[in-house]
mmCIF file with all atom_site columns, C-alpha atoms in Angstrom:
data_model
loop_
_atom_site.group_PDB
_atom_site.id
_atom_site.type_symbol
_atom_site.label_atom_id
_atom_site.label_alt_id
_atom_site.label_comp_id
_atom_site.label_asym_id
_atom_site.label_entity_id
_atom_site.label_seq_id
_atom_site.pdbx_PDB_ins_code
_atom_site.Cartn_x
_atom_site.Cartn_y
_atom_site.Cartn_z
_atom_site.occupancy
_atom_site.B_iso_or_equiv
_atom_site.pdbx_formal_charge
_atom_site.auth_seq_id
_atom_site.auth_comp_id
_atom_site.auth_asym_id
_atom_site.auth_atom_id
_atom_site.pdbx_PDB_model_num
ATOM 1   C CA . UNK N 1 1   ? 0.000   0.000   0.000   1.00 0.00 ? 1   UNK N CA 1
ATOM 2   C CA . UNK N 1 2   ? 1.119   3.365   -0.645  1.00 0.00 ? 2   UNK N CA 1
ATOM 3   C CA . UNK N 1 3   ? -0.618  6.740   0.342   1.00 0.00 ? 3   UNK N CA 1
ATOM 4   C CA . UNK N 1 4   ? -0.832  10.052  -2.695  1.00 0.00 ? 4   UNK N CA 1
ATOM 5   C CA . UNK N 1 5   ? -2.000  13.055  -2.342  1.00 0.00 ? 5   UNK N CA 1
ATOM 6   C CA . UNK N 1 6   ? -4.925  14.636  -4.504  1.00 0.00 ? 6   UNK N CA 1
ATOM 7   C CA . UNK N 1 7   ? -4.313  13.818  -8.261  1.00 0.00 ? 7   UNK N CA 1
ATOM 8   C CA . UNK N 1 8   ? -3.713  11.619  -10.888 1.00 0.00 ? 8   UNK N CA 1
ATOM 9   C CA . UNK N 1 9   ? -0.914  8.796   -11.125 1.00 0.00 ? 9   UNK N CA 1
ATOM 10  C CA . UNK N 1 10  ? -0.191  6.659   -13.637 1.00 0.00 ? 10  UNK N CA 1
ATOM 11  C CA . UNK N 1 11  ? 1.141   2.892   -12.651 1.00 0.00 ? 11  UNK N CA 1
ATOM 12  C CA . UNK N 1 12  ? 4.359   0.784   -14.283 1.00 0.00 ? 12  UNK N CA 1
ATOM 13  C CA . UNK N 1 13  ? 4.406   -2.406  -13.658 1.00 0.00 ? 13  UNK N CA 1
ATOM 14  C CA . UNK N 1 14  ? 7.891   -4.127  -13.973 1.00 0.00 ? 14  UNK N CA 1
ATOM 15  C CA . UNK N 1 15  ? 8.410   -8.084  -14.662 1.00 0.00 ? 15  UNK N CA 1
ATOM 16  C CA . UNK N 1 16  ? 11.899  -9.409  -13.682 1.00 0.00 ? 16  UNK N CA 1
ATOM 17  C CA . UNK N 1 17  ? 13.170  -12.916 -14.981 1.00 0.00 ? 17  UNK N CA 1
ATOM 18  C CA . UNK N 1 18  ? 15.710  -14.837 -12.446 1.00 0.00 ? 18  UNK N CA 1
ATOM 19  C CA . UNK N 1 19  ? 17.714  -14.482 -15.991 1.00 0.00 ? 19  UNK N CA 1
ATOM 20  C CA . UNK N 1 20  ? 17.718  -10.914 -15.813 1.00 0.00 ? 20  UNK N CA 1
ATOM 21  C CA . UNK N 1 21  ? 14.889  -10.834 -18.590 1.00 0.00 ? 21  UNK N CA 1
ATOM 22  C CA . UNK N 1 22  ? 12.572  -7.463  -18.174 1.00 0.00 ? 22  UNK N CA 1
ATOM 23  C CA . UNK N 1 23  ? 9.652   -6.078  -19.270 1.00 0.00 ? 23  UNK N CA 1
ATOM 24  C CA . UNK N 1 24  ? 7.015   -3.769  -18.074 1.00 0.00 ? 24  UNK N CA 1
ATOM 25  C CA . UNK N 1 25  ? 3.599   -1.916  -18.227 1.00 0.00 ? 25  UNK N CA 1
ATOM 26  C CA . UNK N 1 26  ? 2.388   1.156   -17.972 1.00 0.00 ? 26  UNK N CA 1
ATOM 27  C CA . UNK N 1 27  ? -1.005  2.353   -16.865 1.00 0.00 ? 27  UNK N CA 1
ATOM 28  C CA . UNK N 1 28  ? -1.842  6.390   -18.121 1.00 0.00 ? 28  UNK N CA 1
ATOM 29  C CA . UNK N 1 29  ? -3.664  7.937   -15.355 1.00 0.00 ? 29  UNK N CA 1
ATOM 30  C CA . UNK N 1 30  ? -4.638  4.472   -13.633 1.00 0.00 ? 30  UNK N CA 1
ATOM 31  C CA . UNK N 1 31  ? -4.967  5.987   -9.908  1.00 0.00 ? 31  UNK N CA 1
ATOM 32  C CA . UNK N 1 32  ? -7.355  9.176   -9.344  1.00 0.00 ? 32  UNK N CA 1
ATOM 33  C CA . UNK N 1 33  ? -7.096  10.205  -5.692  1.00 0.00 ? 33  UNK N CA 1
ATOM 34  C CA . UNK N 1 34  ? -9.810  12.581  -4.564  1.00 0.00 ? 34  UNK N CA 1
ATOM 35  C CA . UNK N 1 35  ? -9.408  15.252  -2.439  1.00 0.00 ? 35  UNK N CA 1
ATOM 36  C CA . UNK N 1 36  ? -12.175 14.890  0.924   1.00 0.00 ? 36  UNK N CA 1
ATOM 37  C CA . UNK N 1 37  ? -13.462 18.199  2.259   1.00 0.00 ? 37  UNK N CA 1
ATOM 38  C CA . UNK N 1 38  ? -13.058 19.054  5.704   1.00 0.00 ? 38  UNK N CA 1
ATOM 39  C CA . UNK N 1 39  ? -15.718 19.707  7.926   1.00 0.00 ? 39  UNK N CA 1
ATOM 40  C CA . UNK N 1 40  ? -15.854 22.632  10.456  1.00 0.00 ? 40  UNK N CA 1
ATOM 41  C CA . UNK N 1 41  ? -18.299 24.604  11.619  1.00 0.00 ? 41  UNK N CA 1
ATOM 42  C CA . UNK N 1 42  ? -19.847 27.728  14.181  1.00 0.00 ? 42  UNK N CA 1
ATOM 43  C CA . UNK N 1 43  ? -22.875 28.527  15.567  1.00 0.00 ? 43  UNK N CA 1
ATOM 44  C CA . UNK N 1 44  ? -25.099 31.759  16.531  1.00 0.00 ? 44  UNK N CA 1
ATOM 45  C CA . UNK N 1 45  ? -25.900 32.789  19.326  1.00 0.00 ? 45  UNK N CA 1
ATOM 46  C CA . UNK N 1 46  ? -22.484 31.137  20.914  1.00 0.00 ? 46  UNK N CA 1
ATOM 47  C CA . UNK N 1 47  ? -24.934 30.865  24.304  1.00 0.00 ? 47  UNK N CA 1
ATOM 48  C CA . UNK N 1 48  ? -28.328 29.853  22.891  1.00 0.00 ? 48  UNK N CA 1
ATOM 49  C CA . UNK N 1 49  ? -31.157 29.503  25.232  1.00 0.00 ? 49  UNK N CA 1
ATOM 50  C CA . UNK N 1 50  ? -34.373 28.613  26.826  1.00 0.00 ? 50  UNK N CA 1
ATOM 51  C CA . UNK N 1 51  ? -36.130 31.506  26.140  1.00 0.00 ? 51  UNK N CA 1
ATOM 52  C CA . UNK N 1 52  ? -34.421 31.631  22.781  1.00 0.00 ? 52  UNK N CA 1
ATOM 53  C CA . UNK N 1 53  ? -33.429 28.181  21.743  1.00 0.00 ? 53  UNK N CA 1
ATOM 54  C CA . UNK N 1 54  ? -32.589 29.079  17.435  1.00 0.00 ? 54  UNK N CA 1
ATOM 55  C CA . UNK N 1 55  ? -29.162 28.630  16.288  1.00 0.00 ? 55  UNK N CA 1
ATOM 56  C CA . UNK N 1 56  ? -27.862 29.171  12.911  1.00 0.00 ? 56  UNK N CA 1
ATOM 57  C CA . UNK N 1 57  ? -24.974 26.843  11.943  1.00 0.00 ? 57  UNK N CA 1
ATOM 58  C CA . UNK N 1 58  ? -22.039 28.489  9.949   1.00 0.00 ? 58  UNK N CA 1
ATOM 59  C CA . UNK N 1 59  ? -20.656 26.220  7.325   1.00 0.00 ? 59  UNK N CA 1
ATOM 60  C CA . UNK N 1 60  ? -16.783 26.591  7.144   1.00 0.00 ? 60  UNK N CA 1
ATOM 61  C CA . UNK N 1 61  ? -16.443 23.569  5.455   1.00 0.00 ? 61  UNK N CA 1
ATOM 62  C CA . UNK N 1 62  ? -13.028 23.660  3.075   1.00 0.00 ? 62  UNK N CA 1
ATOM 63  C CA . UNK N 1 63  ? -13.252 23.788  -0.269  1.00 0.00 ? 63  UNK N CA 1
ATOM 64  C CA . UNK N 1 64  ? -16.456 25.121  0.039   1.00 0.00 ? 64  UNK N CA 1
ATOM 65  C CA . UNK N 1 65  ? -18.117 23.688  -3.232  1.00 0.00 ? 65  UNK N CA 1
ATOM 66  C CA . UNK N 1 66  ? -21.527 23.362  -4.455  1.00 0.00 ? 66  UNK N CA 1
ATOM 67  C CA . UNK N 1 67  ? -20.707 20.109  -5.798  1.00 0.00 ? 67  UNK N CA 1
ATOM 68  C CA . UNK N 1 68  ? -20.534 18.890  -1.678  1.00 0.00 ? 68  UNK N CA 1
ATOM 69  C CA . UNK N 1 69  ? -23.065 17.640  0.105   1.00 0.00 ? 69  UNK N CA 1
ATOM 70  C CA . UNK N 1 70  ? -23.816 18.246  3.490   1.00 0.00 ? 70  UNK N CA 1
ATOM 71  C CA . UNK N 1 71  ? -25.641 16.501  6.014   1.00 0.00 ? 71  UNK N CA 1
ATOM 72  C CA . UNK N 1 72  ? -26.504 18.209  9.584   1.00 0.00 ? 72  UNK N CA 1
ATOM 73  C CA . UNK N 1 73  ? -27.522 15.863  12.564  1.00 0.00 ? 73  UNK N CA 1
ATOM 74  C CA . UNK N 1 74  ? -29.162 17.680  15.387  1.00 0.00 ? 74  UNK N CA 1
ATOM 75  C CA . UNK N 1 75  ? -29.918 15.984  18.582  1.00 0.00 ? 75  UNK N CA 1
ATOM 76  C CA . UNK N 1 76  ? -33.386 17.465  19.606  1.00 0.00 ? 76  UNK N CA 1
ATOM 77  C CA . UNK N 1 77  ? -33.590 15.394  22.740  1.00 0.00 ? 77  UNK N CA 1
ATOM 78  C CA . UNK N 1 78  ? -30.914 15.434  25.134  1.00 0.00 ? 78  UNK N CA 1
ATOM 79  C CA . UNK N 1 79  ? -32.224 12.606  27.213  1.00 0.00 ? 79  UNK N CA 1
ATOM 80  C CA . UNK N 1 80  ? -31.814 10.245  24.069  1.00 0.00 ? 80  UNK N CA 1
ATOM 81  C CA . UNK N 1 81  ? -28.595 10.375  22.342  1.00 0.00 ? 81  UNK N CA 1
ATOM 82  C CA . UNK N 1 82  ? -30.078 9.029   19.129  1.00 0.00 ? 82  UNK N CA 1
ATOM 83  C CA . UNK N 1 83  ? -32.420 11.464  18.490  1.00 0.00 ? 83  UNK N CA 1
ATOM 84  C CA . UNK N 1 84  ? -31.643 13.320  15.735  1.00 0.00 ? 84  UNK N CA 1
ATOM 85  C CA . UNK N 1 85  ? -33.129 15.481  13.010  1.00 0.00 ? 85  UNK N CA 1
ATOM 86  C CA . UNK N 1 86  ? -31.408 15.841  8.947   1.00 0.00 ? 86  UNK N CA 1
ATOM 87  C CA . UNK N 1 87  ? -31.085 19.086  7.986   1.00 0.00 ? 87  UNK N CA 1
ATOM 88  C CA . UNK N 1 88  ? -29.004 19.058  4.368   1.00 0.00 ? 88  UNK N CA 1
ATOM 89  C CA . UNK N 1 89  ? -29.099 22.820  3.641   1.00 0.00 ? 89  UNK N CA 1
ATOM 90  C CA . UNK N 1 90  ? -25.377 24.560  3.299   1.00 0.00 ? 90  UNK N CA 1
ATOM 91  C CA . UNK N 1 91  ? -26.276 26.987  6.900   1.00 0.00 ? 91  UNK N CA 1
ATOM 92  C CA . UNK N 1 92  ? -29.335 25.440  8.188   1.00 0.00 ? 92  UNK N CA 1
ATOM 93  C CA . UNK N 1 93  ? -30.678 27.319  11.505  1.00 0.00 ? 93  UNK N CA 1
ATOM 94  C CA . UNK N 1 94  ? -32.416 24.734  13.662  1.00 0.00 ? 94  UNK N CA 1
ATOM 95  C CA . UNK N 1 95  ? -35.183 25.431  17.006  1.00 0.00 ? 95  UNK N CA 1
ATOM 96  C CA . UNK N 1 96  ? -35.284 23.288  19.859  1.00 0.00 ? 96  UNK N CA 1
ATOM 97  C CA . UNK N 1 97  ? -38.746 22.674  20.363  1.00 0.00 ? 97  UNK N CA 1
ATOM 98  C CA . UNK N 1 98  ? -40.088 22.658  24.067  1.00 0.00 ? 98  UNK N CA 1
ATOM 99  C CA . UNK N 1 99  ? -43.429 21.520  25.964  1.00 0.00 ? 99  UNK N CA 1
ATOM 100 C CA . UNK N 1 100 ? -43.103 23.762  28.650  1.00 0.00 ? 100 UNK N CA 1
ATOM 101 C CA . UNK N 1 101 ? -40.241 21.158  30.591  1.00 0.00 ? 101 UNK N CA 1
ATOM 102 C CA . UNK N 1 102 ? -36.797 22.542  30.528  1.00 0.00 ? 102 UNK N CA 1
ATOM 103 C CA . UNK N 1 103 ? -34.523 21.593  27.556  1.00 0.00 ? 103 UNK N CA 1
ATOM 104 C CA . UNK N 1 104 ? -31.906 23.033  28.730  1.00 0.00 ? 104 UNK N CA 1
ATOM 105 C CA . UNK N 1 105 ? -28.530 21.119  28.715  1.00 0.00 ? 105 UNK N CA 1
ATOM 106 C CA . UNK N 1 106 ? -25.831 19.385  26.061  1.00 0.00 ? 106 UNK N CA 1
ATOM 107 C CA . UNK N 1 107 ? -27.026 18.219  22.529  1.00 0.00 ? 107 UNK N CA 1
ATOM 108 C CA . UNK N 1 108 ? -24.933 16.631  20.109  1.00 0.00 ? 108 UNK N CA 1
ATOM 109 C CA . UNK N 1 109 ? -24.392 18.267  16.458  1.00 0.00 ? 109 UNK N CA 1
ATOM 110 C CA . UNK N 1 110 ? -22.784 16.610  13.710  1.00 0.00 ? 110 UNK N CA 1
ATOM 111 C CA . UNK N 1 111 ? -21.887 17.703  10.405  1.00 0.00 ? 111 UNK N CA 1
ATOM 112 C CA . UNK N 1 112 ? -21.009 15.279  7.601   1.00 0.00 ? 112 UNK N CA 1
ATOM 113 C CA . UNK N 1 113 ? -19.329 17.096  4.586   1.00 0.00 ? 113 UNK N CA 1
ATOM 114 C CA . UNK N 1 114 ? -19.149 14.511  1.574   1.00 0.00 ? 114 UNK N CA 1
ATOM 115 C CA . UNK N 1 115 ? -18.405 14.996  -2.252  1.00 0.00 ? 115 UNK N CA 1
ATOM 116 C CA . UNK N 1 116 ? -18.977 12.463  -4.686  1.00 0.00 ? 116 UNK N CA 1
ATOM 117 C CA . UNK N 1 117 ? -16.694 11.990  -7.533  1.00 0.00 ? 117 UNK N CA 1
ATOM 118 C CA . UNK N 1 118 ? -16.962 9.746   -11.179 1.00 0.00 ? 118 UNK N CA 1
ATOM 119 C CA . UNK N 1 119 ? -13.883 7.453   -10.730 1.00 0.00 ? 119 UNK N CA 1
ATOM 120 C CA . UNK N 1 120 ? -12.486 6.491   -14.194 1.00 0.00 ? 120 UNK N CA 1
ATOM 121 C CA . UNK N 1 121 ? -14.065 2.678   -13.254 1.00 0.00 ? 121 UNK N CA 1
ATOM 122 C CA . UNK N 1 122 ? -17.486 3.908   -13.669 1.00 0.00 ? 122 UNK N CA 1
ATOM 123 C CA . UNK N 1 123 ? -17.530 4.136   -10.135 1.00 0.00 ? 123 UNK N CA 1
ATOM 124 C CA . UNK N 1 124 ? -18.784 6.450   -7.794  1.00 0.00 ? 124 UNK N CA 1
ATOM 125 C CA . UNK N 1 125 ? -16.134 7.886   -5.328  1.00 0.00 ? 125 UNK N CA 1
ATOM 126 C CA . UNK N 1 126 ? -17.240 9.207   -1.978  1.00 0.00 ? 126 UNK N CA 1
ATOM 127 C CA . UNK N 1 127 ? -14.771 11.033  0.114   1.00 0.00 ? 127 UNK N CA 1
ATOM 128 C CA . UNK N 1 128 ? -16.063 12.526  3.533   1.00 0.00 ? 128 UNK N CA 1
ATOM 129 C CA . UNK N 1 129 ? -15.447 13.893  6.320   1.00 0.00 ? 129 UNK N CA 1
ATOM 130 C CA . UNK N 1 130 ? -17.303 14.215  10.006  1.00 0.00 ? 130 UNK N CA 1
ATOM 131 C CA . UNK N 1 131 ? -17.306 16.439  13.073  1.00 0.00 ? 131 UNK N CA 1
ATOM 132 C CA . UNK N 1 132 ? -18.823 16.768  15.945  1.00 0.00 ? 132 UNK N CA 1
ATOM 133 C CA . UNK N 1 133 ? -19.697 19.880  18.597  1.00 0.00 ? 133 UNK N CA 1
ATOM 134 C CA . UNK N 1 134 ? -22.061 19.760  21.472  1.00 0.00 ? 134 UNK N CA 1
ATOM 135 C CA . UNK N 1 135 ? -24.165 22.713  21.708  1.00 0.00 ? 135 UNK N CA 1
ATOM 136 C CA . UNK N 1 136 ? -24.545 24.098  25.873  1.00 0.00 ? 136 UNK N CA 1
ATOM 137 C CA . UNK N 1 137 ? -29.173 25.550  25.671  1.00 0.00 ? 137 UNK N CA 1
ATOM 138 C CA . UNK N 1 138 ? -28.929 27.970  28.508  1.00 0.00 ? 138 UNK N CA 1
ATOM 139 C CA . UNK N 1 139 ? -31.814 27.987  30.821  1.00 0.00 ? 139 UNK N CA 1
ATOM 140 C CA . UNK N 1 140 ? -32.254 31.600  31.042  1.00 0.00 ? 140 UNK N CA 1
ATOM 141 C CA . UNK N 1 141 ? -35.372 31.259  32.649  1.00 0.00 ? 141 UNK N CA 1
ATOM 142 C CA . UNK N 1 142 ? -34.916 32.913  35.981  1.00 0.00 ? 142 UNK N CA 1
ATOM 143 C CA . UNK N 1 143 ? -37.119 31.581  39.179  1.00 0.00 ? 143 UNK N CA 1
ATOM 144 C CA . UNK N 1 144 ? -37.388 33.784  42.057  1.00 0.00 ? 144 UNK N CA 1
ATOM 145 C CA . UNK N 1 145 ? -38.541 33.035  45.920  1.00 0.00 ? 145 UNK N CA 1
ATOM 146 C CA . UNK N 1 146 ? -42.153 33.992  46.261  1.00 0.00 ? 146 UNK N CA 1
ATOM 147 C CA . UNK N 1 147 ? -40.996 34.316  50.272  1.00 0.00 ? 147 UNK N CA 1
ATOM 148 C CA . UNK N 1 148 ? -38.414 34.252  52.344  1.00 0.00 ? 148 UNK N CA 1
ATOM 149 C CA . UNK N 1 149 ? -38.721 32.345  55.859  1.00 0.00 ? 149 UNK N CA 1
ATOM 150 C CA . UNK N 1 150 ? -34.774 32.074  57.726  1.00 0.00 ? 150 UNK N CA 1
ATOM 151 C CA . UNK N 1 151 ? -36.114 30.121  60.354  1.00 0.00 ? 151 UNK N CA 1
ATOM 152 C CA . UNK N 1 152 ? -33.793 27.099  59.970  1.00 0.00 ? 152 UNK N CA 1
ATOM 153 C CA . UNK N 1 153 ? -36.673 24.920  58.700  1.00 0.00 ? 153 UNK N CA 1
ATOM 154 C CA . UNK N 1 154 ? -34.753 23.889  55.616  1.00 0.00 ? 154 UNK N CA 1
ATOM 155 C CA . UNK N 1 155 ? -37.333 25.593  53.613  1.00 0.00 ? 155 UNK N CA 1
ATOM 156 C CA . UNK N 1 156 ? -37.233 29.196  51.855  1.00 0.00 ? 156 UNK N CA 1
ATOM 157 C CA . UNK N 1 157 ? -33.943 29.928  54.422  1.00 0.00 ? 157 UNK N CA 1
ATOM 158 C CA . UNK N 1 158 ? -32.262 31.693  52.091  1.00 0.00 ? 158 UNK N CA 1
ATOM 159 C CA . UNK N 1 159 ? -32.899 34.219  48.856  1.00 0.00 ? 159 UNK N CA 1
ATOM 160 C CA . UNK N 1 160 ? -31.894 32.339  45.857  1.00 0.00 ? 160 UNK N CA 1
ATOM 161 C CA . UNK N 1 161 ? -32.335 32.911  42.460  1.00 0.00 ? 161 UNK N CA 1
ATOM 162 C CA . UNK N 1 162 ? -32.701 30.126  39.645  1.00 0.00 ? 162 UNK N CA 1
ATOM 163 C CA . UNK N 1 163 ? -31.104 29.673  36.695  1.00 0.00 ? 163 UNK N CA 1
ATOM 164 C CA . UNK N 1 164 ? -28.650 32.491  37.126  1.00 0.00 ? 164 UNK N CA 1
ATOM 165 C CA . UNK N 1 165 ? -25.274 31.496  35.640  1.00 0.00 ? 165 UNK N CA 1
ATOM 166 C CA . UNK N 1 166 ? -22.104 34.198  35.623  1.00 0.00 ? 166 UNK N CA 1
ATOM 167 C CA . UNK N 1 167 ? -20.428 34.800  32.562  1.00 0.00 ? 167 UNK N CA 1
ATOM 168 C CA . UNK N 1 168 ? -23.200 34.336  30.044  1.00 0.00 ? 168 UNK N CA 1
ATOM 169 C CA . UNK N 1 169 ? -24.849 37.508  28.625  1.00 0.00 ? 169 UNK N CA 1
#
């Protein structure tokens, strides 16, 4: 096995006799190596949230072509790690979707960044490339005490506010 770079190689083959006797072959163009995108990508907001849980993914896939195909896995449940939605637009923006619980937490995006190519067998030649980000949803909601009671009970004893994380804003 040998590993080329992007491009086309021809291929000689070489026949030795224990006599010293030699011939060979040679292949034009026999080898076509295909060059695989690579997949990267960003996201807006940085910090979604709760309250406002759309993100638009930035493609920064390289070459950027428009003969590539892309394929976007969202997790939309971050209690199941196989739930996923298929988004194949270039910059998709995707919602989470919530019922009123909290989906706040880690989900799981994946971009696959694929180009398919004619190889000179009639084939078809995929080369891809895959990665993977996890996404923080904020809960920005904020909860407040409706009272305070510092009695020692256990209960209410102190004023404390829900949801509020430093840093983010």
């Amino acid at each position: 096995t040998h590993t080329y770079g992007t491009g086309q190689y021809n291929f000689r083959y070489i026949v030795s006799t224990e006599h010293g006797c030699r011939d060979s072959l040679v292949y034009e163009d026999l080898v076509t190596v295909y060059s695989s995108p690579v997949a990267q990508f960003s996201w807006e907001p940085m910090n979604p949230t709760v309250m406002h849980p759309e993100v638009t993914f930035n493609n920064l896939t390289i070459p950027q072509s428009d003969e590539n195909k892309y394929y976007w896995e969202i997790q939309y449940d971050r209690d199941n790690k196989v739930s996923y939605h298929t988004l194949r637009d270039v910059n998709p923006t995707f919602q989470w979707e919530t019922d009123g619980s909290d989906i706040s937490g880690n989900y799981v995006v994946r971009l696959i960044a694929m180009t398919e190519n004619l190889g000179p067998s009639g084939n078809i030649v995929e080369c891809r490339d895959t990665i993977e980000n996890s996404i923080l949803l904020v809960n920005d909601f904020l909860q407040f005490p409706s009272a305070v009671t510092p009695n020692g009970d256990g209960y209410n004893d102190k004023f404390i506010i829900r949801n509020l994380l430093e840093g983010l804003g």
